[in-house]
Each structure stands twice: as structure tokens, then as C-alpha cells.
């Protein structure tokens, strides 16, 4: 059996089967395919040619090459430690997302630790009075879910769905609920703006019940909390409920692994090069590590936290800003630490090549389609 990725060229295939490359080319010609040595073959052709020489084939997605290498070592039970939950706030525009995140940032970070948050890096970690941590993913909620889900990555452990109780459940509220439900992410409801005259959180409870989301204080399974993001009422209670939810999930990670996680955003800084905000999901990322995300790779040259303090390492659920990629990986890409720069470059180049070929193929198809239409 040949184990293949989608990046096999004619000469790769010949090597794997230990057959002269000319014979492979000849076989391709016999099925009306003109190929050259360095041409990449599609899965169908590889299968046909391999069968011709008596081999069975099995395809392994090369996008998971890094993940495969990583997962060969099983975590031992004692290496799995609790990690902070990663939380996203989602809700209709003007219902108070920004106010809530601002309030949490101010009361729990600036008060608790020196410096306060000085940089917006799309994610930050807060320490609650109980001593426990929560990591907030501070990107527009929907983008975080859709972009990352499209790549098969799960960005969030828990979603806070914020609803203004002087308003009602709105289309974007429903959308947020649907996103979280589809992603299998538990929700905690925050009924905001209870300080406003005429606010009626029971009306929100009722609307949610009519959508089959029955909250806990009405006998259902969803936790909820009345809050005023503006005045800071109920916010700590809300966060404690988030932690209860986290306890149920038993979130663990292995800090001893090579790091993997998410790209939150990337940009080009004139002086410093490519800057990426990342969130470590598993393992520990260290300065000097070889990193790969999408088509880009490099070595972590420097790492800072949201208070612009230099970090030597970042463990599970820790957000950081890093320098060192040779380009800007996209938001929602996953990153991996690899053993060698050579290996990282190899995978990055193959991804670039694949993207280019896919681009070419799409163009070609369009042209054929065009011709068809003209005929
Ligand atoms: P976002 O669009 O969801 O990020 O909502 P914002 O946080 O920007 O809030 C929209 C408006 O509602 C702003 O004018 C806030 O000052 C106001 N607001 C948010 N939370 C509260 C609250 O708890 N009480 C009151 N009275 N106003 C609030
Ligand atoms: Mg906002």
C-alpha cells in the first residue's frame, strides 16, 4: 500500500514504487495523459497508475502532516493540565459587546496586575478575584466563528450571548445562537442594560423559551445573568457562571508538547516585519521555535503579551504577539511548531504550489466552460 499526500509528482510516484520514471510516464500516456517528471498527479491518475503496477493507494491529507507528526506522541495523563477557557462575546449590534469586554478588561486586569492592557491583540487573559483565568477572544464574534470553523478549527470553548434587556432578541442574536449551537459551543446568556428604565429581562427569557432555549432560573439548562456592562453590575457573577461551564468541559492541555494554536490576525510593521497575534491552544510556544501557519513559516524572534511585556514562552490559552513569520498568515489559520526550519519551508512551499495549481485549474475550467457556452 502506498501512503500518499496530494502533492505527489510523477517522479515521487516512480520512486515510491521503485519503478523507472519512464515507465510511469509511458503508463500515463497509455491513458492519454501527457505528463512530465515534475508534474503533480491528481488522485484519480495516481490510483490508476499505481494499480497498473500492482500497488494499492491510501490518501493522507498533507495539511495534517504537521498534526500527524505531532499526534504520534500520545499525551500521558499526568501531562494534561487544566487550562483557562477561551470565551467569545457575541450578540446584536449595540447590545453591549464592546462595553462588556471593556468592563472586564478594566476591572479584572488593570486593577489586578501592573500595567493594564496597552495593546489590542485580539485576545486577552483576565484573572478573576477567585484567582482563576479566562481568555477572551476579542474579535467580532461571527467572524471568529465562521472563518475558523471553515478551516475546521474550534476557536472558542464558551460563548457569552449578550442581549440588551431594553430591546429584544434580534436577528444577529439568533445568528449568534445558531453559530454557537452548530459549533457545539456552550452558551451563557447575559441580559444587559438592566440599569435602563423599562428594561425587561423576563421578556428576553420568554423569547428565548419560545425558541426552545430555556434558561436555568426558569427550569432550563442555560445559565443566564442580568448585567449592566456600563455600571459593572452582575459582571463578576456572569464570569463565575462562565467558569462553572468551563468546569463541566474539563478543559485540559499538555504544556509539554510543541505548541499549536490559532492565528488571530497578522499585519506588516515597517520596522519589525510581519507581526501576528496568536492564541496558543496546546503545548508551549517559545522564542526560537520554528513555526508554520498556512503558506508562511519562520522562527519566533520575539514574543509579547497584551501588556507589551516580553515573553520567553506562552502556554495553553495564552494570547501573544509574535515576530518571525515570513508573511502574514490569515486570521483563523492554525499554527504548528515543527522540528526543523527545513520541514516548515517544505510544507509551506507545497501549500503555495497547491494553491497556485488550484488557481490555474479554476482558470482552465472557466475557459473550457466559456468555450462550451460559445459552441
Ligand atoms: P456593541 O455594538 O454590542 O459593541 O455595543 P456597545 O458596547 O458599543 O454598546 C452600545 C451602546 O449601549 C453604547 O452607547 C453603550 O454605552 C450602551 N450600553 C452598553 N451597555 C450598557 C448598559 O449596561 N447600560 C446602559 N445604560 N447602556 C449600555
Ligand atoms: Mg462593539
CSV table of N, CA and C in Angstrom, one decimal, residues 146-206:
chain,number,residue,atom,x,y,z
A,146,UNK,N,-17.1,31.9,11.9
A,146,UNK,CA,-17.2,31.4,10.6
A,146,UNK,C,-15.8,31.2,9.9
A,147,UNK,N,-14.9,32.1,10.1
A,147,UNK,CA,-13.6,32.0,9.4
A,147,UNK,C,-12.9,30.7,10.0
A,148,UNK,N,-13.0,30.6,11.3
A,148,UNK,CA,-12.2,29.5,11.9
A,148,UNK,C,-12.9,28.2,11.7
A,149,UNK,N,-14.3,28.2,11.8
A,149,UNK,CA,-15.0,26.9,11.6
A,149,UNK,C,-14.8,26.4,10.1
A,150,UNK,N,-14.7,27.4,9.2
A,150,UNK,CA,-14.5,27.0,7.8
A,150,UNK,C,-13.2,26.2,7.7
A,151,UNK,N,-12.2,26.5,8.5
A,151,UNK,CA,-10.9,25.8,8.5
A,151,UNK,C,-10.9,24.6,9.5
A,152,UNK,N,-12.1,24.3,10.0
A,152,UNK,CA,-12.1,23.1,10.9
A,152,UNK,C,-11.5,23.3,12.2
A,153,UNK,N,-11.2,24.6,12.6
A,153,UNK,CA,-10.6,24.9,13.9
A,153,UNK,C,-11.7,25.4,14.8
A,154,UNK,N,-11.6,24.9,16.0
A,154,UNK,CA,-12.5,25.4,17.0
A,154,UNK,C,-11.9,26.5,17.8
A,155,UNK,N,-12.4,27.7,17.7
A,155,UNK,CA,-11.8,28.9,18.3
A,155,UNK,C,-12.2,29.1,19.8
A,156,UNK,N,-13.4,28.7,20.1
A,156,UNK,CA,-14.0,29.1,21.4
A,156,UNK,C,-14.5,27.9,22.2
A,157,UNK,N,-14.3,28.0,23.5
A,157,UNK,CA,-14.8,27.0,24.3
A,157,UNK,C,-16.3,27.3,24.8
A,158,UNK,N,-16.5,28.6,25.1
A,158,UNK,CA,-17.8,29.0,25.6
A,158,UNK,C,-18.1,30.4,25.0
A,159,UNK,N,-19.4,30.5,24.7
A,159,UNK,CA,-19.9,31.8,24.1
A,159,UNK,C,-20.8,32.5,25.1
A,160,UNK,N,-20.5,33.8,25.3
A,160,UNK,CA,-21.5,34.7,26.1
A,160,UNK,C,-22.4,35.3,25.0
A,161,UNK,N,-23.7,35.1,25.1
A,161,UNK,CA,-24.6,35.7,24.2
A,161,UNK,C,-25.2,36.9,24.9
A,162,UNK,N,-24.9,38.1,24.4
A,162,UNK,CA,-25.4,39.3,25.1
A,162,UNK,C,-26.6,39.8,24.4
A,163,UNK,N,-27.6,40.1,25.3
A,163,UNK,CA,-28.9,40.6,24.7
A,163,UNK,C,-29.3,41.8,25.6
A,164,UNK,N,-29.6,43.0,24.9
A,164,UNK,CA,-30.0,44.1,25.7
A,164,UNK,C,-31.4,43.9,26.2
A,165,UNK,N,-31.6,44.0,27.5
A,165,UNK,CA,-33.0,43.7,28.0
A,165,UNK,C,-33.9,44.9,27.9
A,166,UNK,N,-33.5,46.0,27.3
A,166,UNK,CA,-34.4,47.1,27.0
A,166,UNK,C,-34.8,47.0,25.5
A,167,UNK,N,-34.3,45.9,24.9
A,167,UNK,CA,-34.6,45.6,23.5
A,167,UNK,C,-35.2,44.2,23.4
A,168,UNK,N,-34.9,43.5,22.4
A,168,UNK,CA,-35.4,42.1,22.3
A,168,UNK,C,-34.4,41.2,21.6
A,169,UNK,N,-34.7,40.0,21.5
A,169,UNK,CA,-33.8,39.0,20.7
A,169,UNK,C,-33.9,39.5,19.2
A,170,UNK,N,-32.7,39.8,18.7
A,170,UNK,CA,-32.7,40.4,17.3
A,170,UNK,C,-32.1,39.4,16.3
A,171,UNK,N,-32.2,39.7,15.0
A,171,UNK,CA,-31.6,38.7,14.0
A,171,UNK,C,-30.2,38.3,14.3
A,172,UNK,N,-29.3,39.2,14.7
A,172,UNK,CA,-27.9,38.8,14.9
A,172,UNK,C,-27.8,38.0,16.2
A,173,UNK,N,-28.8,38.2,17.1
A,173,UNK,CA,-28.8,37.3,18.3
A,173,UNK,C,-29.0,35.9,17.9
A,174,UNK,N,-30.0,35.7,17.1
A,174,UNK,CA,-30.4,34.4,16.6
A,174,UNK,C,-29.3,33.8,15.9
A,175,UNK,N,-28.6,34.6,15.0
A,175,UNK,CA,-27.5,34.1,14.3
A,175,UNK,C,-26.4,33.6,15.2
A,176,UNK,N,-26.1,34.4,16.2
A,176,UNK,CA,-25.0,34.0,17.2
A,176,UNK,C,-25.4,32.7,17.9
A,177,UNK,N,-26.6,32.6,18.3
A,177,UNK,CA,-27.1,31.4,19.0
A,177,UNK,C,-26.9,30.2,18.0
A,178,UNK,N,-27.3,30.4,16.8
A,178,UNK,CA,-27.2,29.3,15.8
A,178,UNK,C,-25.7,28.9,15.5
A,179,UNK,N,-24.9,29.9,15.5
A,179,UNK,CA,-23.4,29.6,15.3
A,179,UNK,C,-22.9,28.8,16.4
A,180,UNK,N,-23.2,29.2,17.6
A,180,UNK,CA,-22.7,28.6,18.8
A,180,UNK,C,-23.2,27.1,18.9
A,181,UNK,N,-24.5,27.0,18.6
A,181,UNK,CA,-25.1,25.7,18.6
A,181,UNK,C,-24.5,24.8,17.6
A,182,UNK,N,-24.3,25.3,16.4
A,182,UNK,CA,-23.8,24.5,15.3
A,182,UNK,C,-22.3,24.0,15.7
A,183,UNK,N,-21.6,24.9,16.3
A,183,UNK,CA,-20.2,24.6,16.7
A,183,UNK,C,-20.1,23.8,17.9
A,184,UNK,N,-21.3,23.5,18.6
A,184,UNK,CA,-21.3,22.7,19.8
A,184,UNK,C,-20.6,23.5,21.0
A,185,UNK,N,-20.7,24.8,20.9
A,185,UNK,CA,-20.1,25.6,22.0
A,185,UNK,C,-21.2,26.0,23.0
A,186,UNK,N,-21.0,25.7,24.3
A,186,UNK,CA,-22.0,26.0,25.3
A,186,UNK,C,-22.1,27.6,25.4
A,187,UNK,N,-23.4,28.0,25.8
A,187,UNK,CA,-23.7,29.4,25.8
A,187,UNK,C,-24.1,29.8,27.3
A,188,UNK,N,-23.7,31.0,27.6
A,188,UNK,CA,-24.2,31.6,28.8
A,188,UNK,C,-24.8,32.9,28.4
A,189,UNK,N,-26.1,33.2,28.8
A,189,UNK,CA,-26.8,34.4,28.3
A,189,UNK,C,-26.5,35.5,29.3
A,190,UNK,N,-26.2,36.7,28.8
A,190,UNK,CA,-26.1,37.9,29.6
A,190,UNK,C,-27.2,38.9,29.2
A,191,UNK,N,-28.1,39.2,30.1
A,191,UNK,CA,-29.2,40.1,29.8
A,191,UNK,C,-28.7,41.5,30.3
A,192,UNK,N,-28.3,42.3,29.3
A,192,UNK,CA,-27.6,43.6,29.6
A,192,UNK,C,-28.5,44.8,29.7
A,193,UNK,N,-27.9,45.8,30.2
A,193,UNK,CA,-28.6,47.1,30.3
A,193,UNK,C,-29.8,47.1,31.3
A,194,UNK,N,-29.6,46.3,32.4
A,194,UNK,CA,-30.7,46.3,33.4
A,194,UNK,C,-30.8,47.6,34.1
A,195,UNK,N,-29.9,48.5,34.0
A,195,UNK,CA,-29.9,49.8,34.6
A,195,UNK,C,-30.9,50.7,33.9
A,196,UNK,N,-31.2,50.4,32.7
A,196,UNK,CA,-32.1,51.3,31.9
A,196,UNK,C,-33.5,51.1,32.3
A,197,UNK,N,-34.2,52.3,32.5
A,197,UNK,CA,-35.6,52.3,32.8
A,197,UNK,C,-36.4,51.5,31.8
A,198,UNK,N,-37.3,50.6,32.2
A,198,UNK,CA,-38.1,49.9,31.2
A,198,UNK,C,-37.4,48.6,30.7
A,199,UNK,N,-36.2,48.3,31.2
A,199,UNK,CA,-35.5,47.1,30.8
A,199,UNK,C,-36.4,45.9,31.4
A,200,UNK,N,-36.5,44.9,30.6
A,200,UNK,CA,-37.4,43.8,31.0
A,200,UNK,C,-36.7,42.4,30.6
A,201,UNK,N,-35.8,42.0,31.5
A,201,UNK,CA,-35.1,40.7,31.2
A,201,UNK,C,-36.0,39.5,31.1
A,202,UNK,N,-37.2,39.6,31.8
A,202,UNK,CA,-38.1,38.4,31.7
A,202,UNK,C,-38.7,38.3,30.3
A,203,UNK,N,-38.8,39.4,29.6
A,203,UNK,CA,-39.3,39.4,28.2
A,203,UNK,C,-38.3,38.6,27.3
A,204,UNK,N,-37.0,38.8,27.7
A,204,UNK,CA,-35.9,38.1,26.9
A,204,UNK,C,-36.0,36.6,27.2
A,205,UNK,N,-36.2,36.3,28.5
A,205,UNK,CA,-36.3,34.9,28.9
A,205,UNK,C,-37.4,34.2,28.1
A,206,UNK,N,-38.5,34.9,28.0
A,206,UNK,CA,-39.7,34.4,27.3
A,206,UNK,C,-39.4,34.2,25.8
